Tab-separated table of C-alpha atoms in Angstrom:
chain	number	residue	atom	x	y	z
B	1	MET	CA	62.429	73.805	190.513
B	2	TYR	CA	60.221	76.967	190.313
B	3	ALA	CA	63.559	79.083	189.470
B	4	GLU	CA	64.293	76.790	186.539
B	5	ASN	CA	62.986	78.546	183.449
B	6	LEU	CA	61.460	81.404	185.579
B	7	SER	CA	61.039	84.163	182.748
B	8	TYR	CA	58.793	81.487	181.124
B	9	THR	CA	56.305	80.609	184.145
B	10	LEU	CA	56.221	84.059	185.339
B	11	PHE	CA	55.080	85.100	181.806
B	12	ALA	CA	52.444	82.546	181.740
B	13	ASN	CA	51.432	82.997	185.331
B	14	ALA	CA	51.050	86.477	184.219
B	15	ALA	CA	48.832	85.785	180.753
B	16	MET	CA	46.637	83.405	182.736
B	17	ALA	CA	46.109	86.037	185.438
B	18	VAL	CA	45.222	88.624	182.675
B	19	VAL	CA	42.583	85.714	181.462
B	20	GLY	CA	41.620	85.656	185.170
B	21	PHE	CA	40.764	89.094	185.558
B	22	LEU	CA	38.583	89.630	182.456
B	23	VAL	CA	36.823	86.188	183.356
B	24	THR	CA	36.210	87.608	187.009
B	25	PHE	CA	35.457	90.802	185.738
B	26	HIS	CA	32.600	89.851	183.510
B	27	LEU	CA	31.430	86.982	185.773
B	28	ILE	CA	30.697	89.073	189.093
B	29	PRO	CA	27.788	91.370	187.498
B	30	SER	CA	26.478	88.274	185.583
B	31	LEU	CA	26.289	86.110	188.471
B	32	GLY	CA	24.266	88.971	190.772
B	33	ASN	CA	21.109	88.004	190.036
B	34	MET	CA	21.784	84.561	190.746
B	35	PHE	CA	22.891	85.225	194.300
B	36	ILE	CA	19.769	87.419	194.935
B	37	LYS	CA	17.556	84.809	194.202
B	38	ALA	CA	19.012	82.683	196.623
B	39	ASN	CA	18.750	84.906	199.437
B	40	MET	CA	22.259	86.036	199.464
B	41	PHE	CA	22.127	89.760	199.481
B	42	GLY	CA	22.594	92.489	201.794
B	43	MET	CA	21.329	96.125	202.173
B	44	ASP	CA	23.988	99.272	201.876
B	45	LEU	CA	23.558	100.873	205.042
B	46	ASN	CA	25.900	103.751	204.074
B	47	LYS	CA	23.205	104.669	201.425
B	48	ALA	CA	19.773	106.549	201.237
B	49	THR	CA	18.505	103.692	198.726
B	50	ARG	CA	17.672	100.409	200.011
B	51	LEU	CA	18.694	98.105	197.117
B	52	LYS	CA	19.357	94.567	196.954
B	53	VAL	CA	23.397	94.008	196.757
B	54	PRO	CA	24.739	90.664	196.165
B	55	GLU	CA	26.964	89.258	198.879
B	56	ALA	CA	29.494	86.778	198.843
B	57	GLN	CA	31.116	87.856	195.984
B	58	GLY	CA	34.550	86.421	197.163
B	59	VAL	CA	33.651	83.153	196.090
B	60	VAL	CA	33.477	84.044	192.570
B	61	CYS	CA	37.041	85.452	193.068
B	62	GLY	CA	38.609	82.536	195.043
B	63	ALA	CA	36.450	79.870	192.463
B	64	VAL	CA	38.680	81.474	189.197
B	65	PHE	CA	41.623	81.601	191.321
B	66	LEU	CA	41.770	77.930	192.088
B	67	ILE	CA	41.254	77.177	188.513
B	68	ILE	CA	44.054	79.404	187.349
B	69	MET	CA	46.017	77.549	189.871
B	70	PHE	CA	45.091	74.217	189.007
B	71	LEU	CA	45.723	74.807	185.320
B	72	PHE	CA	49.146	76.487	186.261
B	73	ILE	CA	50.472	73.205	187.801
B	74	PRO	CA	51.437	71.447	184.654
B	75	VAL	CA	53.325	74.635	183.568
B	76	VAL	CA	55.405	74.913	186.341
B	77	PHE	CA	56.550	71.280	186.185
B	78	MET	CA	56.398	70.991	182.633
B	79	ARG	CA	59.734	69.985	181.766
B	80	GLN	CA	60.053	67.416	184.459
B	81	LEU	CA	56.626	66.135	183.467
B	82	ALA	CA	58.165	65.789	179.811
B	83	GLU	CA	60.858	63.511	180.953
B	84	THR	CA	60.041	59.699	180.999
B	85	SER	CA	61.926	59.244	184.419
B	86	THR	CA	60.453	60.757	187.719
B	87	GLN	CA	63.643	60.015	189.449
B	88	GLY	CA	64.306	63.987	189.365
B	89	PHE	CA	60.949	64.946	189.925
B	90	PRO	CA	60.920	67.540	192.832
B	91	HIS	CA	57.744	66.209	194.632
B	92	ASP	CA	58.512	68.298	197.492
B	93	ARG	CA	57.926	71.075	195.471
B	94	LEU	CA	54.841	69.819	193.894
B	95	VAL	CA	53.369	68.843	197.484
B	96	GLU	CA	54.660	72.509	198.707
B	97	PHE	CA	51.863	73.684	195.579
B	98	ILE	CA	49.076	71.622	196.383
B	99	GLY	CA	49.284	71.875	200.432
B	100	ALA	CA	48.955	75.706	199.539
B	101	LEU	CA	46.001	75.275	197.241
B	102	LEU	CA	44.434	72.990	199.820
B	103	SER	CA	44.415	75.311	202.621
B	104	ILE	CA	43.200	78.054	200.358
B	105	CYS	CA	40.489	76.019	199.053
B	106	CYS	CA	39.508	74.930	202.443
B	107	MET	CA	39.036	78.575	203.600
B	108	ILE	CA	37.243	79.461	200.619
B	109	LEU	CA	34.611	76.754	201.668
B	110	LEU	CA	34.729	77.767	205.183
B	111	GLY	CA	34.551	81.483	204.316
B	112	PHE	CA	31.328	80.672	202.192
B	113	ALA	CA	29.839	78.415	205.092
B	114	ASP	CA	30.262	81.777	207.013
B	115	ASP	CA	28.313	84.159	204.465
B	116	VAL	CA	25.535	81.583	204.500
B	117	LEU	CA	25.215	80.164	208.056
B	118	ASP	CA	26.289	83.732	209.531
B	119	LEU	CA	28.831	81.767	211.989
B	120	ARG	CA	29.627	83.255	215.557
B	121	TRP	CA	33.307	84.804	216.172
B	122	ARG	CA	34.490	81.921	218.264
B	123	HIS	CA	33.997	79.657	215.015
B	124	LYS	CA	35.668	82.389	212.876
B	125	LEU	CA	39.194	81.793	215.067
B	126	LEU	CA	38.749	78.101	214.905
B	127	LEU	CA	37.961	77.769	210.735
B	128	PRO	CA	41.409	79.334	209.891
B	129	THR	CA	43.155	77.131	212.623
B	130	ILE	CA	41.758	73.751	211.130
B	131	ALA	CA	42.023	75.241	207.115
B	132	SER	CA	46.129	75.788	207.951
B	133	LEU	CA	47.089	72.519	209.237
B	134	PRO	CA	47.476	71.111	205.398
B	135	LEU	CA	49.776	73.849	205.396
B	136	LEU	CA	51.533	73.471	208.536
B	137	MET	CA	52.079	69.901	207.760
B	138	VAL	CA	53.897	70.513	204.330
B	139	TYR	CA	56.040	72.859	206.402
B	140	TYR	CA	57.007	69.959	208.658
B	141	VAL	CA	57.701	67.643	205.932
B	142	ASN	CA	59.570	69.806	203.180
B	143	PHE	CA	61.296	72.008	205.901
B	144	GLY	CA	61.037	71.366	209.279
B	145	SER	CA	62.971	74.172	210.886
B	146	THR	CA	62.131	75.974	213.767
B	147	VAL	CA	65.036	78.025	214.135
B	148	ILE	CA	64.828	81.821	214.089
B	149	ILE	CA	67.401	84.091	213.931
B	150	VAL	CA	68.056	86.503	217.123
B	151	PRO	CA	68.298	90.207	216.575
B	152	LYS	CA	71.826	91.986	217.382
B	153	PRO	CA	70.955	93.616	220.418
B	154	LEU	CA	69.717	90.261	222.116
B	155	ARG	CA	72.514	87.968	220.883
B	156	PRO	CA	74.607	88.627	224.131
B	157	PHE	CA	71.615	86.954	226.327
B	158	PHE	CA	70.183	84.354	223.556
B	159	GLY	CA	73.189	83.440	221.050
B	160	LEU	CA	72.734	83.841	217.215
B	161	ASP	CA	69.790	81.902	216.745
B	162	VAL	CA	66.909	79.892	219.005
B	163	ASN	CA	65.185	76.914	218.133
B	164	LEU	CA	61.304	77.936	219.112
B	165	GLY	CA	60.349	73.941	218.480
B	166	VAL	CA	56.204	73.837	218.673
B	167	LEU	CA	56.126	77.239	219.608
B	168	TYR	CA	57.036	77.768	215.701
B	169	TYR	CA	53.966	75.925	214.532
B	170	VAL	CA	51.994	78.112	217.056
B	171	TYR	CA	52.937	81.297	215.348
B	172	MET	CA	52.245	80.363	211.898
B	173	GLY	CA	48.938	78.930	212.986
B	174	MET	CA	48.359	82.155	214.608
B	175	LEU	CA	49.446	84.097	211.264
B	176	ALA	CA	46.987	82.291	209.492
B	177	VAL	CA	44.339	83.043	212.068
B	178	PHE	CA	45.123	86.525	212.221
B	179	CYS	CA	45.527	87.019	208.646
B	180	THR	CA	42.047	85.876	207.797
B	181	ASN	CA	40.385	87.989	210.279
B	182	ALA	CA	42.379	91.081	210.060
B	183	ILE	CA	40.777	92.288	206.771
B	184	ASN	CA	37.507	91.380	208.006
B	185	ILE	CA	37.619	93.531	210.927
B	186	LEU	CA	38.940	96.629	208.752
B	187	SER	CA	35.805	96.802	206.627
B	188	GLY	CA	32.441	98.354	206.370
B	189	ILE	CA	32.917	101.007	203.676
B	190	ASN	CA	32.621	100.191	199.649
B	191	GLY	CA	35.924	99.053	198.286
B	192	LEU	CA	37.972	98.822	201.202
B	193	GLU	CA	38.417	95.266	201.868
B	194	SER	CA	39.203	94.573	198.141
B	195	GLY	CA	41.402	97.541	198.134
B	196	GLN	CA	43.376	97.089	200.850
B	197	SER	CA	43.916	93.359	199.622
B	198	VAL	CA	45.062	94.633	196.330
B	199	ILE	CA	47.340	96.984	197.844
B	200	ILE	CA	48.911	94.504	200.066
B	201	ALA	CA	49.165	92.051	197.360
B	202	ALA	CA	51.242	94.760	195.072
B	203	SER	CA	53.579	95.305	197.893
B	204	VAL	CA	54.142	91.395	198.079
B	205	ILE	CA	54.472	91.243	194.452
B	206	ILE	CA	57.120	94.420	194.271
B	207	PHE	CA	59.009	92.592	197.390
B	208	ASN	CA	59.262	89.200	195.571
B	209	THR	CA	60.479	90.731	192.353
B	210	LEU	CA	63.080	92.661	194.153
B	211	GLU	CA	64.249	89.362	196.090
B	212	LEU	CA	64.063	87.450	192.728
B	213	ASN	CA	67.888	87.677	192.355
B	214	GLY	CA	68.604	86.919	195.980
B	215	PRO	CA	69.665	83.807	197.638
B	216	ASN	CA	65.976	82.865	198.090
B	217	LYS	CA	64.838	82.865	194.490
B	218	THR	CA	62.835	79.726	194.572
B	219	ASP	CA	60.799	80.674	197.585
B	220	HIS	CA	60.244	84.262	196.082
B	221	ALA	CA	59.076	82.714	192.205
B	222	PHE	CA	56.689	80.550	194.683
B	223	SER	CA	54.843	83.118	195.886
B	224	LEU	CA	54.450	85.524	192.750
B	225	HIS	CA	53.260	82.458	191.221
B	226	PHE	CA	50.170	82.792	193.791
B	227	MET	CA	50.226	86.559	193.930
B	228	VAL	CA	49.919	87.763	190.516
B	229	PRO	CA	46.657	85.624	189.637
B	230	TYR	CA	45.368	86.581	193.202
B	231	ALA	CA	45.946	90.614	192.697
B	232	ALA	CA	44.262	89.993	189.119
B	233	VAL	CA	41.019	88.604	190.458
B	234	SER	CA	40.856	90.961	193.670
B	235	LEU	CA	41.373	93.955	190.715
B	236	ALA	CA	38.151	92.905	189.064
B	237	LEU	CA	36.251	92.429	192.151
B	238	LEU	CA	37.406	96.189	193.473
B	239	TYR	CA	36.177	97.455	190.341
B	240	HIS	CA	32.716	96.453	191.012
B	241	ASN	CA	33.079	96.768	194.955
B	242	TRP	CA	34.028	100.387	194.556
B	243	TYR	CA	31.719	103.039	195.553
B	244	PRO	CA	28.895	102.903	194.538
B	245	SER	CA	29.344	99.163	195.312
B	246	SER	CA	27.201	96.652	192.856
B	247	VAL	CA	28.474	94.027	194.994
B	248	PHE	CA	29.807	93.031	198.133
B	249	VAL	CA	32.954	90.735	198.933
B	250	GLY	CA	31.638	88.827	201.809
B	251	ASP	CA	33.540	86.794	204.567
B	252	THR	CA	34.395	84.650	201.621
B	253	PHE	CA	36.757	87.068	200.206
B	254	CYS	CA	38.640	88.038	203.572
B	255	TYR	CA	39.463	84.171	204.157
B	256	PHE	CA	40.437	83.688	200.908
B	257	SER	CA	42.648	86.575	201.025
B	258	GLY	CA	44.177	86.083	204.485
B	259	MET	CA	44.902	82.736	203.838
B	260	THR	CA	46.699	83.072	200.491
B	261	PHE	CA	48.871	85.884	202.182
B	262	ALA	CA	49.422	83.452	205.029
B	263	VAL	CA	50.373	80.486	202.823
B	264	VAL	CA	52.825	82.618	200.541
B	265	ALA	CA	54.506	84.115	203.650
B	266	ILE	CA	55.069	80.946	205.569
B	267	LEU	CA	56.069	78.751	202.352
B	268	GLY	CA	57.821	81.674	201.124
B	269	HIS	CA	59.658	82.212	204.512
B	270	PHE	CA	59.102	85.798	204.763
B	271	SER	CA	56.048	86.146	207.439
B	272	LYS	CA	57.939	88.888	209.278
B	273	THR	CA	57.997	90.886	206.313
B	274	MET	CA	54.133	90.259	205.744
B	275	LEU	CA	53.351	91.690	208.838
B	276	LEU	CA	54.874	94.756	208.067
B	277	PHE	CA	52.523	95.158	205.169
B	278	PHE	CA	49.763	94.570	207.771
B	279	ILE	CA	50.607	97.448	209.774
B	280	PRO	CA	47.270	99.157	209.438
B	281	GLN	CA	45.468	95.575	210.106
B	282	ILE	CA	47.580	95.292	213.266
B	283	ALA	CA	46.923	98.894	214.190
B	284	ASN	CA	42.955	98.078	213.592
B	285	PHE	CA	43.106	94.849	215.668
B	286	ILE	CA	44.784	96.449	218.711
B	287	TYR	CA	42.543	99.536	218.785
B	288	SER	CA	39.576	96.976	218.773
B	289	VAL	CA	40.441	94.627	220.892
B	290	PRO	CA	38.480	96.040	223.747
B	291	GLN	CA	35.236	95.353	221.874
B	292	LEU	CA	36.749	92.284	219.911
B	293	PHE	CA	36.914	90.606	223.446
B	294	HIS	CA	34.074	92.114	224.746
B	295	LEU	CA	35.493	94.665	227.362
B	296	VAL	CA	33.513	97.226	226.310
B	297	PRO	CA	30.125	96.538	224.347
B	298	CYS	CA	30.846	95.632	220.708
B	299	PRO	CA	27.416	96.235	218.473
B	300	ARG	CA	26.896	93.916	215.555
B	301	HIS	CA	27.839	96.486	212.932
B	302	ARG	CA	30.545	99.034	213.446
B	303	LEU	CA	30.763	100.719	210.362
B	304	PRO	CA	30.521	104.675	210.055
B	305	LYS	CA	27.230	106.214	210.520
B	306	TYR	CA	25.284	107.559	207.533
B	307	ASN	CA	23.958	110.816	207.611
B	308	PRO	CA	21.356	111.170	204.791
B	309	LYS	CA	21.211	114.690	204.855
B	310	THR	CA	25.007	115.469	203.950
B	311	ASP	CA	25.408	112.293	202.031
B	312	LYS	CA	28.273	111.884	204.480
B	313	VAL	CA	29.501	109.109	207.344
B	314	GLY	CA	30.787	109.827	210.653
B	315	MET	CA	31.759	108.188	213.819
B	316	SER	CA	29.112	105.277	214.841
B	317	ARG	CA	28.815	104.602	218.517
B	318	SER	CA	28.723	102.341	221.121
B	319	ARG	CA	26.374	103.251	224.279
B	320	PHE	CA	26.716	101.657	227.669
B	321	LYS	CA	26.848	102.105	231.393
B	322	TYR	CA	30.256	102.969	232.535
B	323	SER	CA	29.396	101.131	236.076
B	324	ASP	CA	28.622	97.565	233.975
B	325	LEU	CA	32.182	97.341	232.721
B	326	ASN	CA	34.486	95.370	234.098
B	327	ILE	CA	38.000	96.482	235.443
B	328	LEU	CA	39.351	95.501	232.164
B	329	GLY	CA	37.018	97.451	230.020
B	330	LYS	CA	37.114	100.625	232.554
B	331	LEU	CA	40.993	100.603	232.425
B	332	ALA	CA	40.889	100.374	228.459
B	333	ILE	CA	38.462	103.364	228.454
B	334	ASN	CA	40.315	105.469	230.718
B	335	ILE	CA	43.890	104.703	228.771
B	336	PHE	CA	42.227	105.456	225.836
B	337	ARG	CA	40.639	108.575	226.763
B	338	LEU	CA	43.764	109.303	228.501
B	339	PHE	CA	45.890	109.289	225.019
B	340	LYS	CA	42.913	110.797	223.387
B	341	ILE	CA	42.080	108.497	220.898
B	342	ILE	CA	38.443	107.725	221.554
B	343	ASP	CA	35.611	110.381	221.312
B	344	VAL	CA	33.741	110.146	224.804
B	345	ARG	CA	30.056	111.666	225.873
B	346	ASP	CA	29.507	111.066	229.322
B	347	SER	CA	26.010	111.181	230.990
B	348	VAL	CA	23.758	110.770	227.822
B	349	GLY	CA	20.444	109.147	227.654
B	350	GLU	CA	17.254	110.498	229.667
B	351	ASP	CA	18.980	109.720	232.882
B	352	GLY	CA	22.046	110.730	232.279
B	353	GLU	CA	23.790	107.138	233.304
B	354	TYR	CA	24.897	106.340	230.043
B	355	MET	CA	28.212	106.603	228.280
B	356	GLU	CA	29.044	106.842	224.675
B	357	CYS	CA	31.928	106.511	222.659
B	358	ASN	CA	32.936	105.732	219.116
B	359	ASN	CA	33.261	102.115	217.960
B	360	LEU	CA	37.099	101.050	218.147
B	361	THR	CA	37.937	100.790	214.145
B	362	LEU	CA	40.040	102.590	212.602
B	363	ASN	CA	37.498	103.823	210.081
B	364	ASN	CA	36.167	105.625	212.876
B	365	PHE	CA	39.452	106.767	214.359
B	366	VAL	CA	40.101	108.439	210.880
B	367	LEU	CA	36.512	110.127	211.091
B	368	LYS	CA	37.268	111.623	214.531
B	369	LEU	CA	40.656	112.957	213.392
B	370	PHE	CA	39.443	114.573	210.303
B	371	GLY	CA	35.437	114.669	210.798
B	372	SER	CA	32.649	113.582	208.789
B	373	MET	CA	33.617	112.853	205.062
B	374	HIS	CA	31.677	110.960	202.221
B	375	GLU	CA	32.472	107.411	201.897
B	376	ARG	CA	34.321	107.015	198.581
B	377	ARG	CA	37.093	110.002	199.972
B	378	LEU	CA	37.034	108.004	203.710
B	379	CYS	CA	37.873	104.936	201.356
B	380	MET	CA	40.599	106.720	199.713
B	381	VAL	CA	41.944	108.315	202.784
B	382	MET	CA	42.155	104.661	204.085
B	383	LEU	CA	44.046	103.233	201.404
B	384	PHE	CA	46.087	105.825	201.221
B	385	ILE	CA	47.195	104.972	204.612
B	386	GLN	CA	47.843	101.181	203.370
B	387	ILE	CA	49.997	102.363	200.736
B	388	LEU	CA	51.980	104.899	202.798
B	389	CYS	CA	52.298	101.860	205.468
B	390	SER	CA	53.501	99.839	202.860
B	391	VAL	CA	56.244	102.302	202.006
B	392	VAL	CA	57.119	102.408	205.632
B	393	ALA	CA	57.369	98.466	205.635
B	394	PHE	CA	59.902	98.690	202.770
B	395	LEU	CA	61.739	101.042	204.328
B	396	ILE	CA	61.633	99.072	207.423
B	397	ARG	CA	62.812	95.887	205.437
B	398	TYR	CA	65.646	97.189	204.015
B	399	GLN	CA	67.265	99.894	205.684
B	400	ILE	CA	65.992	99.698	209.763
B	401	ALA	CA	66.627	95.879	209.564
B	402	ARG	CA	70.242	96.359	209.089
B	403	ILE	CA	70.441	97.448	212.907
B	404	PHE	CA	68.963	94.132	214.144
B	405	TYR	CA	69.840	91.591	211.467
B	406	ASP	CA	72.723	90.899	208.660
B	407	VAL	CA	70.795	91.558	205.532
């Protein structure tokens, strides 16, 4: 069991995570030229210079993370492996561990394929679904419970609990898809993808630590064994990805991060709490829906627009004809305009037939509220929002949740 010899396994896990941080920290810059020679590089659109920046460095983080976790497996089950008899060996826990790593490994592979082949959005939705299948199979074999507790206000109508059946597996699959794409959608400035991931990981680690004395000690120990090495390698990447970034994380890191969060949330049985740590990503997704579903034209790059004269970034915009939008697109524009959450310019262009609005991302919304700012400052504001939302998440989890559940 993970709960047995917990102090020893957590110490060993932390020690291996420190080694993973150091290896990742030194490996990323040393491999930069190798990626550039393989034509895996990009240009930083928010800089006046046009230097080649190595792409897809998330694969380095993912590889180091997997090595750490593979080496950690014997540590977790050392006492059972030392016994001559396998009668009491926790095979279900081993399968859970390996199944989680299989899903993460698949997602790293598919994310790297995306960086190399530049897959379309429909593939970005399909790939996490495929990669989550081993995870769902492990959940089915080891747990199989699809019962949820009904919130107190709804219990007079539905009772204490409801069995969702196959819908619960659909929910878990959708959670994996959301987590892997949510970080990727909220991006576009140096340090943001890796920064938000480190903050979410730190929030999960704090939550797991608080719950170690509770009834679900084993589940939270499982989560910690994944989150601590993940946070370590991500922190090393953040150092190199911070402004001015010397590397780009790539879709590989976003997929790797999202699947790791989905794995610990599902097998650790705290998916609702995990979603609370994704409040900024959820808000960004809802705000982006008109462009993500092409109700409003969506350019390839929605990152803020760089002004070389001021060395600041401002809102990037999308230009289109209002008359070309379908009814849902017009409705979205009008609703957002009514609540003043977009910046709209009417009658633009030589013939005045076009409309412009800011690209629908949380980055651009912050720039709408506070005006143009330096890229480093924008990243710090976004990460402060992430931290603030984590504080709100803990408040909801430990205070407001008492209104709806027996906690």
